[in-house]
Amino acid sequence: MSPPSPVELRYHTVAQDAALGTLLAVVLCALLKLVLSGARRRRARVPVLVVGAGPVGLVAALAALRSGRTRHLQLLEARGRASLLRRPQQVALDPRSVRFLRALGVDFDNMEGCWRERRFFTRLGVFQEHLLSLLERERRGVELSLGTRFSEDFLRRIPAAERPRVIIVADGSSGDSCSVLGISDEFIVESCGAYGANATIERLDQRQVPTPEIRVHGLLFDLSAYGIDAQRESRRGSLAVVDSSGFHLKIYGSFRNRCMALACQEHGQGKMVHFLRHTANTSIMRSIFHQSFNTYKSDMEPRLMELSSNRLQCSRKLFEIQLSHRRITAAFMEAEQISVTVEGAAARLLNFDTGSGVNLGLEGLESLGAFISRTAVALDRGELIEALSEKIQHARQVSRSFCRSGVSSAIFE
């Protein structure tokens, strides 16, 4: 075989140089694209709209800011500021919620309230005022629109360039924002494996200050007049303190607005529970709550003297404790390119009050920062859907976990 001619050698050299140049150009282009993509992801910020300035909505707004991925935050609330800060109900924050809130910058040392067993008790108005103050300190990029109602018209008036990429719906169980956004109102109702009843006592002459809750376990009640015998008794007045298979009582709230929750586990209950679930005598539950309060109340508060007093309002009988949670808790609005997540009582609601309901809403917010971050850096529709899918999975996990053990941690333990 004859050696290549000078022309052929030059041709091969030029071809090799061209291939090498092309390869180098491809590598440089890929590196440049990677650098630019990384820079874009680092700078990625999205406008966020939060609907609802209750405790969950305010914490959602704070979590969105702390994610570092919010370009502009608008908080929308139909009520005015005075209405928000006047709310007298007491809120009990469990240790998990306390850790979550501290990571967001909530300063419990500068908030009116009290501690017991790593739980923090404060008035709802005080809690919301503290959260509002944290948002107002941010100044840049935060817009508080109190006294403004969310509607289709409101959304339509937002200029396209300022339209939110993320909407967080936290307008409570009676809000209509999900309907405005076209999100299904279908709920799944699940049993929490327990029966319960609630009572409230309003006494305007008492103090409206945060008060630690009182828990009593293993109660049976003397219903012998109705043919129901309490067993394994150790009497204290007309109440019988028994082992953990009996009833569990929680007294909570301020002295002015006192609340009670009575519950028992669904399994292993006998005639007493069956009787209290089906009785038509409305005075029985009233008598049980009246005696329970006077027996286990704080030593610093007065007894409830009149059984017939309208200050005591209570459930007529025991009912099954159930959690209703929204089938769709997150959605993508294709035409507007908006990701929506539903939080708090707008997403899941318990038919039984334990004074600890806000903790369920805050647990749902634990994945909010990651959701906003993933939405901000998403390069295409697929990545947006992945972010929504993870948020939905977390919402389902929160609901499943509560049905399994939520009532237990709120009242049984």
mmCIF file of C-alpha atoms in Angstrom:
data_model
loop_
_atom_site.group_PDB
_atom_site.id
_atom_site.type_symbol
_atom_site.label_atom_id
_atom_site.label_comp_id
_atom_site.label_asym_id
_atom_site.label_seq_id
_atom_site.Cartn_x
_atom_site.Cartn_y
_atom_site.Cartn_z
ATOM 1 C CA MET A 1 0.000 0.000 0.000
ATOM 2 C CA SER A 2 1.418 3.348 -1.081
ATOM 3 C CA PRO A 3 1.991 6.037 1.552
ATOM 4 C CA PRO A 4 -0.627 8.880 1.701
ATOM 5 C CA SER A 5 0.096 11.838 -0.488
ATOM 6 C CA PRO A 6 0.741 15.291 0.990
ATOM 7 C CA VAL A 7 -2.765 16.331 -0.046
ATOM 8 C CA GLU A 8 -4.326 13.399 1.795
ATOM 9 C CA LEU A 9 -2.227 14.130 4.881
ATOM 10 C CA ARG A 10 -3.355 17.741 4.875
ATOM 11 C CA TYR A 11 -6.970 16.577 4.440
ATOM 12 C CA HIS A 12 -6.732 14.200 7.424
ATOM 13 C CA THR A 13 -5.091 16.904 9.545
ATOM 14 C CA VAL A 14 -7.823 19.410 8.704
ATOM 15 C CA ALA A 15 -10.546 16.797 9.442
ATOM 16 C CA GLN A 16 -8.979 15.957 12.808
ATOM 17 C CA ASP A 17 -8.682 19.636 13.695
ATOM 18 C CA ALA A 18 -12.294 20.219 12.695
ATOM 19 C CA ALA A 19 -13.516 17.251 14.770
ATOM 20 C CA LEU A 20 -11.461 18.391 17.739
ATOM 21 C CA GLY A 21 -12.768 21.936 17.366
ATOM 22 C CA THR A 22 -16.338 20.682 17.156
ATOM 23 C CA LEU A 23 -15.879 18.522 20.246
ATOM 24 C CA LEU A 24 -14.307 21.432 22.118
ATOM 25 C CA ALA A 25 -17.173 23.709 21.091
ATOM 26 C CA VAL A 26 -19.745 21.161 22.271
ATOM 27 C CA VAL A 27 -17.955 20.766 25.618
ATOM 28 C CA LEU A 28 -17.674 24.525 26.089
ATOM 29 C CA CYS A 29 -21.313 24.988 25.133
ATOM 30 C CA ALA A 30 -22.384 22.320 27.646
ATOM 31 C CA LEU A 31 -20.227 23.869 30.363
ATOM 32 C CA LEU A 32 -21.586 27.334 29.618
ATOM 33 C CA LYS A 33 -25.146 26.016 29.694
ATOM 34 C CA LEU A 34 -24.457 24.277 33.007
ATOM 35 C CA VAL A 35 -22.954 27.442 34.511
ATOM 36 C CA LEU A 36 -25.813 29.615 33.270
ATOM 37 C CA SER A 37 -28.383 27.070 34.490
ATOM 38 C CA GLY A 38 -26.725 26.945 37.905
ATOM 39 C CA ALA A 39 -26.642 30.734 38.074
ATOM 40 C CA ARG A 40 -30.297 30.922 37.037
ATOM 41 C CA ARG A 41 -31.273 28.366 39.655
ATOM 42 C CA ARG A 42 -29.356 30.247 42.346
ATOM 43 C CA ARG A 43 -31.116 33.486 41.436
ATOM 44 C CA ALA A 44 -34.540 31.909 40.834
ATOM 45 C CA ARG A 45 -37.305 33.660 42.749
ATOM 46 C CA VAL A 46 -41.082 33.466 42.344
ATOM 47 C CA PRO A 47 -43.976 35.714 43.384
ATOM 48 C CA VAL A 48 -46.142 34.050 46.039
ATOM 49 C CA LEU A 49 -49.731 34.799 47.092
ATOM 50 C CA VAL A 50 -51.034 33.579 50.462
ATOM 51 C CA VAL A 51 -54.816 33.645 50.932
ATOM 52 C CA GLY A 52 -55.815 33.803 54.598
ATOM 53 C CA ALA A 53 -54.104 35.429 57.594
ATOM 54 C CA GLY A 54 -55.107 32.982 60.286
ATOM 55 C CA PRO A 55 -52.297 31.237 62.202
ATOM 56 C CA VAL A 56 -51.596 28.770 59.374
ATOM 57 C CA GLY A 57 -51.704 31.453 56.668
ATOM 58 C CA LEU A 58 -49.326 33.724 58.584
ATOM 59 C CA VAL A 59 -46.878 30.889 59.245
ATOM 60 C CA ALA A 60 -47.143 29.876 55.558
ATOM 61 C CA ALA A 61 -46.189 33.425 54.561
ATOM 62 C CA LEU A 62 -43.240 33.340 56.956
ATOM 63 C CA ALA A 63 -42.119 29.929 55.655
ATOM 64 C CA ALA A 64 -42.312 31.235 52.070
ATOM 65 C CA LEU A 65 -40.052 34.155 52.958
ATOM 66 C CA ARG A 66 -37.575 31.971 54.826
ATOM 67 C CA SER A 67 -37.288 29.653 51.798
ATOM 68 C CA GLY A 68 -35.197 32.357 50.112
ATOM 69 C CA ARG A 69 -37.054 31.738 46.846
ATOM 70 C CA THR A 70 -39.740 34.420 47.105
ATOM 71 C CA ARG A 71 -39.422 37.496 44.895
ATOM 72 C CA HIS A 72 -42.621 39.112 46.115
ATOM 73 C CA LEU A 73 -45.048 37.960 48.784
ATOM 74 C CA GLN A 74 -48.635 39.151 49.048
ATOM 75 C CA LEU A 75 -50.809 38.144 51.997
ATOM 76 C CA LEU A 76 -54.540 38.473 51.407
ATOM 77 C CA GLU A 77 -57.136 38.474 54.197
ATOM 78 C CA ALA A 78 -60.832 39.410 54.072
ATOM 79 C CA ARG A 79 -60.865 40.499 57.730
ATOM 80 C CA GLY A 80 -59.272 43.665 59.041
ATOM 81 C CA ARG A 81 -56.309 43.793 61.406
ATOM 82 C CA ALA A 82 -58.403 44.550 64.502
ATOM 83 C CA SER A 83 -60.591 41.502 63.880
ATOM 84 C CA LEU A 84 -57.533 39.256 63.627
ATOM 85 C CA LEU A 85 -55.907 40.510 66.815
ATOM 86 C CA ARG A 86 -59.078 40.359 68.934
ATOM 87 C CA ARG A 87 -59.402 36.570 68.684
ATOM 88 C CA PRO A 88 -59.585 35.296 72.301
ATOM 89 C CA GLN A 89 -59.249 31.550 71.690
ATOM 90 C CA GLN A 90 -56.230 29.887 73.216
ATOM 91 C CA VAL A 91 -53.782 27.990 71.040
ATOM 92 C CA ALA A 92 -51.542 25.190 72.314
ATOM 93 C CA LEU A 93 -48.332 24.622 70.355
ATOM 94 C CA ASP A 94 -46.773 21.185 70.788
ATOM 95 C CA PRO A 95 -42.967 20.589 70.841
ATOM 96 C CA ARG A 96 -42.858 19.780 67.119
ATOM 97 C CA SER A 97 -44.606 23.036 66.219
ATOM 98 C CA VAL A 98 -42.372 24.983 68.611
ATOM 99 C CA ARG A 99 -39.223 23.657 66.871
ATOM 100 C CA PHE A 100 -40.666 24.445 63.424
ATOM 101 C CA LEU A 101 -41.657 27.980 64.429
ATOM 102 C CA ARG A 102 -38.334 28.720 66.107
ATOM 103 C CA ALA A 103 -36.543 27.779 62.871
ATOM 104 C CA LEU A 104 -38.685 30.416 61.128
ATOM 105 C CA GLY A 105 -37.651 33.097 63.628
ATOM 106 C CA VAL A 106 -40.607 33.064 66.034
ATOM 107 C CA ASP A 107 -39.465 34.466 69.391
ATOM 108 C CA PHE A 108 -41.413 32.809 72.184
ATOM 109 C CA ASP A 109 -39.514 34.809 74.803
ATOM 110 C CA ASN A 110 -41.195 37.992 73.540
ATOM 111 C CA MET A 111 -44.726 36.603 73.284
ATOM 112 C CA GLU A 112 -47.356 36.554 76.027
ATOM 113 C CA GLY A 113 -47.950 32.960 77.038
ATOM 114 C CA CYS A 114 -46.904 30.141 79.351
ATOM 115 C CA TRP A 115 -45.092 26.802 79.133
ATOM 116 C CA ARG A 116 -45.887 23.341 80.429
ATOM 117 C CA GLU A 117 -44.106 20.133 79.409
ATOM 118 C CA ARG A 118 -42.488 21.820 76.364
ATOM 119 C CA ARG A 119 -45.890 23.037 75.129
ATOM 120 C CA PHE A 120 -46.523 26.753 74.663
ATOM 121 C CA PHE A 121 -49.946 28.264 75.407
ATOM 122 C CA THR A 122 -51.003 31.683 74.155
ATOM 123 C CA ARG A 123 -54.012 33.552 72.839
ATOM 124 C CA LEU A 124 -54.673 33.316 69.110
ATOM 125 C CA GLY A 125 -54.717 37.098 68.730
ATOM 126 C CA VAL A 126 -51.319 37.406 70.452
ATOM 127 C CA PHE A 127 -49.821 34.670 68.257
ATOM 128 C CA GLN A 128 -51.130 36.296 65.077
ATOM 129 C CA GLU A 129 -49.892 39.736 66.153
ATOM 130 C CA HIS A 130 -46.388 38.358 66.656
ATOM 131 C CA LEU A 131 -46.404 36.686 63.229
ATOM 132 C CA LEU A 132 -47.674 39.878 61.569
ATOM 133 C CA SER A 133 -44.884 41.860 63.201
ATOM 134 C CA LEU A 134 -42.283 39.452 61.801
ATOM 135 C CA LEU A 135 -43.718 39.873 58.292
ATOM 136 C CA GLU A 136 -43.882 43.663 58.612
ATOM 137 C CA ARG A 137 -40.209 43.824 59.555
ATOM 138 C CA GLU A 138 -39.270 42.385 56.162
ATOM 139 C CA ARG A 139 -40.612 45.493 54.373
ATOM 140 C CA ARG A 140 -39.066 44.792 50.974
ATOM 141 C CA GLY A 141 -41.066 42.424 48.819
ATOM 142 C CA VAL A 142 -43.888 41.916 51.326
ATOM 143 C CA GLU A 143 -47.403 43.265 50.787
ATOM 144 C CA LEU A 144 -50.059 42.792 53.468
ATOM 145 C CA SER A 145 -53.553 43.251 52.002
ATOM 146 C CA LEU A 146 -55.861 43.035 55.027
ATOM 147 C CA GLY A 147 -59.544 43.686 54.432
ATOM 148 C CA THR A 148 -59.252 42.389 50.845
ATOM 149 C CA ARG A 149 -61.218 39.400 49.590
ATOM 150 C CA PHE A 150 -59.817 36.841 47.148
ATOM 151 C CA SER A 151 -61.912 36.421 43.997
ATOM 152 C CA GLU A 152 -61.666 35.717 40.270
ATOM 153 C CA ASP A 153 -61.784 39.470 39.654
ATOM 154 C CA PHE A 154 -58.885 40.068 42.050
ATOM 155 C CA LEU A 155 -56.772 37.454 40.260
ATOM 156 C CA ARG A 156 -57.716 38.838 36.855
ATOM 157 C CA ARG A 157 -56.643 42.382 37.812
ATOM 158 C CA ILE A 158 -53.079 41.301 38.622
ATOM 159 C CA PRO A 159 -50.764 42.252 35.706
ATOM 160 C CA ALA A 160 -49.320 39.230 33.896
ATOM 161 C CA ALA A 161 -45.755 40.186 34.874
ATOM 162 C CA GLU A 162 -46.721 40.262 38.587
ATOM 163 C CA ARG A 163 -48.997 37.220 38.604
ATOM 164 C CA PRO A 164 -48.092 34.733 41.369
ATOM 165 C CA ARG A 165 -46.361 31.512 40.422
ATOM 166 C CA VAL A 166 -47.449 29.944 43.726
ATOM 167 C CA ILE A 167 -50.773 30.408 45.547
ATOM 168 C CA ILE A 168 -51.123 29.096 49.098
ATOM 169 C CA VAL A 169 -54.768 28.717 50.147
ATOM 170 C CA ALA A 170 -55.175 28.918 53.930
ATOM 171 C CA ASP A 171 -58.591 30.547 54.308
ATOM 172 C CA GLY A 172 -60.046 27.998 56.721
ATOM 173 C CA SER A 173 -62.852 25.476 56.539
ATOM 174 C CA SER A 174 -65.444 28.031 55.378
ATOM 175 C CA GLY A 175 -63.297 29.760 52.761
ATOM 176 C CA ASP A 176 -64.206 29.678 49.067
ATOM 177 C CA SER A 177 -60.783 30.234 47.480
ATOM 178 C CA CYS A 178 -60.559 26.628 46.274
ATOM 179 C CA SER A 179 -63.850 27.046 44.420
ATOM 180 C CA VAL A 180 -62.569 30.282 42.874
ATOM 181 C CA LEU A 181 -59.483 28.416 41.649
ATOM 182 C CA GLY A 182 -61.500 25.467 40.354
ATOM 183 C CA ILE A 183 -60.147 22.954 42.878
ATOM 184 C CA SER A 184 -62.542 20.117 43.713
ATOM 185 C CA ASP A 185 -64.344 20.317 47.059
ATOM 186 C CA GLU A 186 -64.378 16.534 47.443
ATOM 187 C CA PHE A 187 -63.280 15.386 50.893
ATOM 188 C CA ILE A 188 -62.290 11.992 52.250
ATOM 189 C CA VAL A 189 -63.680 11.259 55.720
ATOM 190 C CA GLU A 190 -61.704 8.851 57.910
ATOM 191 C CA SER A 191 -62.218 7.605 61.429
ATOM 192 C CA CYS A 192 -59.598 8.388 64.070
ATOM 193 C CA GLY A 193 -60.505 5.285 66.076
ATOM 194 C CA ALA A 194 -62.091 7.180 68.962
ATOM 195 C CA TYR A 195 -65.309 8.709 70.266
ATOM 196 C CA GLY A 196 -65.526 12.145 71.814
ATOM 197 C CA ALA A 197 -67.573 15.104 73.022
ATOM 198 C CA ASN A 198 -66.831 18.792 73.582
ATOM 199 C CA ALA A 199 -67.977 21.467 75.996
ATOM 200 C CA THR A 200 -67.386 25.207 76.433
ATOM 201 C CA ILE A 201 -67.857 27.489 79.444
ATOM 202 C CA GLU A 202 -67.966 31.263 79.030
ATOM 203 C CA ARG A 203 -67.501 33.395 82.157
ATOM 204 C CA LEU A 204 -67.043 37.068 81.394
ATOM 205 C CA ASP A 205 -65.928 37.871 84.952
ATOM 206 C CA GLN A 206 -62.800 35.695 84.613
ATOM 207 C CA ARG A 207 -59.345 36.513 83.248
ATOM 208 C CA GLN A 208 -58.413 36.179 79.585
ATOM 209 C CA VAL A 209 -54.837 35.005 80.111
ATOM 210 C CA PRO A 210 -53.020 31.932 78.702
ATOM 211 C CA THR A 211 -53.492 28.905 80.950
ATOM 212 C CA PRO A 212 -51.833 25.452 80.781
ATOM 213 C CA GLU A 213 -54.125 22.556 79.916
ATOM 214 C CA ILE A 214 -55.205 19.894 82.403
ATOM 215 C CA ARG A 215 -55.307 16.217 81.369
ATOM 216 C CA VAL A 216 -56.960 13.380 83.284
ATOM 217 C CA HIS A 217 -56.844 9.753 82.131
ATOM 218 C CA GLY A 218 -58.801 6.585 82.811
ATOM 219 C CA LEU A 219 -62.210 7.905 83.871
ATOM 220 C CA LEU A 220 -65.527 6.085 84.191
ATOM 221 C CA PHE A 221 -68.750 7.797 85.192
ATOM 222 C CA ASP A 222 -71.417 6.711 87.642
ATOM 223 C CA LEU A 223 -74.388 5.948 85.416
ATOM 224 C CA SER A 224 -75.929 3.351 87.723
ATOM 225 C CA ALA A 225 -79.178 5.343 87.742
ATOM 226 C CA TYR A 226 -79.480 4.407 84.057
ATOM 227 C CA GLY A 227 -78.605 0.748 84.600
ATOM 228 C CA ILE A 228 -74.914 1.165 83.587
ATOM 229 C CA ASP A 229 -72.339 -0.089 86.094
ATOM 230 C CA ALA A 230 -68.802 1.289 86.260
ATOM 231 C CA GLN A 231 -66.186 -1.343 87.084
ATOM 232 C CA ARG A 232 -62.624 -1.208 88.411
ATOM 233 C CA GLU A 233 -63.591 1.961 90.292
ATOM 234 C CA SER A 234 -61.738 4.187 92.718
ATOM 235 C CA ARG A 235 -64.314 6.842 93.477
ATOM 236 C CA ARG A 236 -63.659 10.557 93.592
ATOM 237 C CA GLY A 237 -67.071 12.130 94.168
ATOM 238 C CA SER A 238 -69.427 10.774 91.540
ATOM 239 C CA LEU A 239 -66.561 10.120 89.145
ATOM 240 C CA ALA A 240 -64.593 6.898 88.987
ATOM 241 C CA VAL A 241 -60.882 6.938 88.164
ATOM 242 C CA VAL A 242 -59.915 3.717 86.408
ATOM 243 C CA ASP A 243 -57.185 2.395 84.157
ATOM 244 C CA SER A 244 -56.269 3.761 80.700
ATOM 245 C CA SER A 245 -59.118 1.919 78.987
ATOM 246 C CA GLY A 246 -61.603 4.501 80.309
ATOM 247 C CA PHE A 247 -62.248 8.096 79.275
ATOM 248 C CA HIS A 248 -59.677 10.848 78.838
ATOM 249 C CA LEU A 249 -60.463 14.436 79.794
ATOM 250 C CA LYS A 250 -58.738 17.652 78.762
ATOM 251 C CA ILE A 251 -59.571 21.083 80.215
ATOM 252 C CA TYR A 252 -58.012 23.945 78.242
ATOM 253 C CA GLY A 253 -58.416 27.574 77.254
ATOM 254 C CA SER A 254 -58.420 30.700 79.407
ATOM 255 C CA PHE A 255 -60.480 31.006 82.587
ATOM 256 C CA ARG A 256 -62.919 33.220 80.667
ATOM 257 C CA ASN A 257 -63.366 30.859 77.719
ATOM 258 C CA ARG A 258 -62.905 27.403 79.221
ATOM 259 C CA CYS A 259 -63.130 24.344 76.966
ATOM 260 C CA MET A 260 -63.286 20.613 77.621
ATOM 261 C CA ALA A 261 -62.674 17.567 75.458
ATOM 262 C CA LEU A 262 -63.752 14.087 76.518
ATOM 263 C CA ALA A 263 -62.675 11.057 74.490
ATOM 264 C CA CYS A 264 -62.228 7.288 74.617
ATOM 265 C CA GLN A 265 -60.694 4.781 72.262
ATOM 266 C CA GLU A 266 -63.031 3.054 69.845
ATOM 267 C CA HIS A 267 -61.933 -0.515 70.554
ATOM 268 C CA GLY A 268 -62.605 -2.406 73.727
ATOM 269 C CA GLN A 269 -65.446 -0.194 74.998
ATOM 270 C CA GLY A 270 -68.596 -1.626 76.513
ATOM 271 C CA LYS A 271 -72.037 -0.634 77.683
ATOM 272 C CA MET A 272 -71.114 2.813 78.984
ATOM 273 C CA VAL A 273 -69.747 4.051 75.656
ATOM 274 C CA HIS A 274 -72.634 2.469 73.755
ATOM 275 C CA PHE A 275 -75.107 4.177 76.069
ATOM 276 C CA LEU A 276 -73.454 7.609 75.786
ATOM 277 C CA ARG A 277 -73.318 7.325 71.994
ATOM 278 C CA HIS A 278 -77.021 6.605 71.622
ATOM 279 C CA THR A 279 -78.721 8.293 74.565
ATOM 280 C CA ALA A 280 -81.551 10.729 73.826
ATOM 281 C CA ASN A 281 -81.226 12.297 77.293
ATOM 282 C CA THR A 282 -79.297 15.521 76.626
ATOM 283 C CA SER A 283 -78.814 16.243 80.329
ATOM 284 C CA ILE A 284 -76.450 13.278 80.828
ATOM 285 C CA MET A 285 -73.488 14.727 78.933
ATOM 286 C CA ARG A 286 -74.156 18.104 80.534
ATOM 287 C CA SER A 287 -73.991 16.532 83.975
ATOM 288 C CA ILE A 288 -70.783 14.637 83.103
ATOM 289 C CA PHE A 289 -69.026 17.801 81.945
ATOM 290 C CA HIS A 290 -70.305 19.800 84.924
ATOM 291 C CA GLN A 291 -69.009 17.250 87.430
ATOM 292 C CA SER A 292 -65.747 16.734 85.510
ATOM 293 C CA PHE A 293 -64.994 20.425 85.490
ATOM 294 C CA ASN A 294 -65.671 20.940 89.178
ATOM 295 C CA THR A 295 -63.596 17.880 90.082
ATOM 296 C CA TYR A 296 -60.499 18.552 87.963
ATOM 297 C CA LYS A 297 -60.455 22.334 87.398
ATOM 298 C CA SER A 298 -57.559 24.484 88.511
ATOM 299 C CA ASP A 299 -57.557 25.444 92.200
ATOM 300 C CA MET A 300 -57.382 29.109 91.167
ATOM 301 C CA GLU A 301 -60.704 29.174 89.307
ATOM 302 C CA PRO A 302 -64.213 29.054 90.777
ATOM 303 C CA ARG A 303 -66.524 26.079 90.579
ATOM 304 C CA LEU A 304 -69.374 25.971 88.114
ATOM 305 C CA MET A 305 -72.297 26.187 90.507
ATOM 306 C CA GLU A 306 -75.451 25.834 88.432
ATOM 307 C CA LEU A 307 -75.894 22.713 86.349
ATOM 308 C CA SER A 308 -78.658 24.424 84.371
ATOM 309 C CA SER A 309 -76.531 27.510 83.643
ATOM 310 C CA ASN A 310 -76.366 28.463 79.968
ATOM 311 C CA ARG A 311 -72.681 29.209 80.462
ATOM 312 C CA LEU A 312 -72.040 25.505 79.806
ATOM 313 C CA GLN A 313 -72.627 24.385 76.217
ATOM 314 C CA CYS A 314 -71.798 20.799 75.264
ATOM 315 C CA SER A 315 -72.285 17.937 72.825
ATOM 316 C CA ARG A 316 -75.577 16.082 73.193
ATOM 317 C CA LYS A 317 -73.851 12.669 73.139
ATOM 318 C CA LEU A 318 -70.604 10.938 72.177
ATOM 319 C CA PHE A 319 -69.774 11.026 68.457
ATOM 320 C CA GLU A 320 -67.204 9.324 66.280
ATOM 321 C CA ILE A 321 -64.076 11.455 65.912
ATOM 322 C CA GLN A 322 -63.337 11.874 62.206
ATOM 323 C CA LEU A 323 -60.830 13.716 60.047
ATOM 324 C CA SER A 324 -62.059 15.171 56.750
ATOM 325 C CA HIS A 325 -59.219 15.830 54.336
ATOM 326 C CA ARG A 326 -59.378 17.238 50.836
ATOM 327 C CA ARG A 327 -58.835 14.712 48.060
ATOM 328 C CA ILE A 328 -56.890 17.291 46.007
ATOM 329 C CA THR A 329 -54.518 19.407 48.119
ATOM 330 C CA ALA A 330 -52.340 20.758 45.308
ATOM 331 C CA ALA A 331 -52.924 21.553 41.646
ATOM 332 C CA PHE A 332 -51.339 23.158 38.580
ATOM 333 C CA MET A 333 -53.307 25.807 36.694
ATOM 334 C CA GLU A 334 -52.055 25.154 33.165
ATOM 335 C CA ALA A 335 -53.328 28.308 31.461
ATOM 336 C CA GLU A 336 -51.977 30.669 34.138
ATOM 337 C CA GLN A 337 -48.862 28.575 34.954
ATOM 338 C CA ILE A 338 -49.682 28.771 38.669
ATOM 339 C CA SER A 339 -49.003 26.081 41.283
ATOM 340 C CA VAL A 340 -51.585 25.942 44.093
ATOM 341 C CA THR A 341 -51.324 24.257 47.481
ATOM 342 C CA VAL A 342 -54.103 24.067 50.091
ATOM 343 C CA GLU A 343 -53.151 24.221 53.774
ATOM 344 C CA GLY A 344 -54.623 24.237 57.265
ATOM 345 C CA ALA A 345 -58.339 23.761 57.868
ATOM 346 C CA ALA A 346 -58.964 24.390 54.166
ATOM 347 C CA ALA A 347 -57.168 21.071 53.533
ATOM 348 C CA ARG A 348 -58.065 18.954 56.568
ATOM 349 C CA LEU A 349 -60.544 19.440 59.386
ATOM 350 C CA LEU A 350 -61.218 17.495 62.581
ATOM 351 C CA ASN A 351 -64.783 17.353 63.931
ATOM 352 C CA PHE A 352 -63.436 17.294 67.493
ATOM 353 C CA ASP A 353 -61.770 20.225 69.277
ATOM 354 C CA THR A 354 -58.736 19.461 71.438
ATOM 355 C CA GLY A 355 -57.287 22.972 71.625
ATOM 356 C CA SER A 356 -54.331 21.702 69.583
ATOM 357 C CA GLY A 357 -55.794 21.907 66.088
ATOM 358 C CA VAL A 358 -53.297 24.458 64.801
ATOM 359 C CA ASN A 359 -50.496 21.870 65.124
ATOM 360 C CA LEU A 360 -52.089 19.755 62.400
ATOM 361 C CA GLY A 361 -52.021 22.747 60.050
ATOM 362 C CA LEU A 362 -48.415 23.604 60.917
ATOM 363 C CA GLU A 363 -47.295 20.035 60.256
ATOM 364 C CA GLY A 364 -48.632 20.375 56.719
ATOM 365 C CA LEU A 365 -46.420 23.456 56.237
ATOM 366 C CA GLU A 366 -43.188 21.616 56.979
ATOM 367 C CA SER A 367 -42.764 20.796 53.269
ATOM 368 C CA LEU A 368 -43.758 24.263 52.024
ATOM 369 C CA GLY A 369 -40.256 25.740 51.827
ATOM 370 C CA ALA A 370 -38.983 22.830 49.729
ATOM 371 C CA PHE A 371 -42.064 23.034 47.499
ATOM 372 C CA ILE A 372 -41.521 26.736 46.772
ATOM 373 C CA SER A 373 -37.810 26.146 46.118
ATOM 374 C CA ARG A 374 -38.485 23.323 43.663
ATOM 375 C CA THR A 375 -41.142 25.399 41.916
ATOM 376 C CA ALA A 376 -38.799 28.377 41.604
ATOM 377 C CA VAL A 377 -35.972 26.400 39.965
ATOM 378 C CA ALA A 378 -38.195 24.189 37.791
ATOM 379 C CA LEU A 379 -37.118 24.265 34.131
ATOM 380 C CA ASP A 380 -40.243 22.725 32.632
ATOM 381 C CA ARG A 381 -43.748 21.486 33.334
ATOM 382 C CA GLY A 382 -42.465 18.048 34.343
ATOM 383 C CA GLU A 383 -40.388 19.456 37.194
ATOM 384 C CA LEU A 384 -43.347 21.554 38.368
ATOM 385 C CA ILE A 385 -45.547 18.456 38.454
ATOM 386 C CA GLU A 386 -42.863 16.585 40.420
ATOM 387 C CA ALA A 387 -42.813 19.374 43.018
ATOM 388 C CA LEU A 388 -46.604 19.246 43.291
ATOM 389 C CA SER A 389 -46.561 15.450 43.553
ATOM 390 C CA GLU A 390 -44.157 15.566 46.504
ATOM 391 C CA LYS A 391 -46.322 18.189 48.219
ATOM 392 C CA ILE A 392 -49.421 16.025 47.728
ATOM 393 C CA GLN A 393 -47.634 12.977 49.136
ATOM 394 C CA HIS A 394 -46.635 14.925 52.232
ATOM 395 C CA ALA A 395 -50.211 16.156 52.720
ATOM 396 C CA ARG A 396 -51.499 12.584 52.551
ATOM 397 C CA GLN A 397 -48.854 11.441 54.999
ATOM 398 C CA VAL A 398 -49.903 14.157 57.478
ATOM 399 C CA SER A 399 -53.552 13.047 57.268
ATOM 400 C CA ARG A 400 -52.723 9.333 57.590
ATOM 401 C CA SER A 401 -50.460 9.973 60.549
ATOM 402 C CA PHE A 402 -53.095 12.005 62.352
ATOM 403 C CA CYS A 403 -55.814 9.392 61.821
ATOM 404 C CA ARG A 404 -53.436 6.820 63.288
ATOM 405 C CA SER A 405 -52.114 8.730 66.321
ATOM 406 C CA GLY A 406 -53.222 12.365 66.313
ATOM 407 C CA VAL A 407 -56.010 12.075 68.877
ATOM 408 C CA SER A 408 -53.757 9.975 71.074
ATOM 409 C CA SER A 409 -51.053 12.656 71.259
ATOM 410 C CA ALA A 410 -53.626 15.443 71.670
ATOM 411 C CA ILE A 411 -55.588 13.952 74.568
ATOM 412 C CA PHE A 412 -54.780 10.320 75.429
ATOM 413 C CA GLU A 413 -51.101 10.749 76.316
#
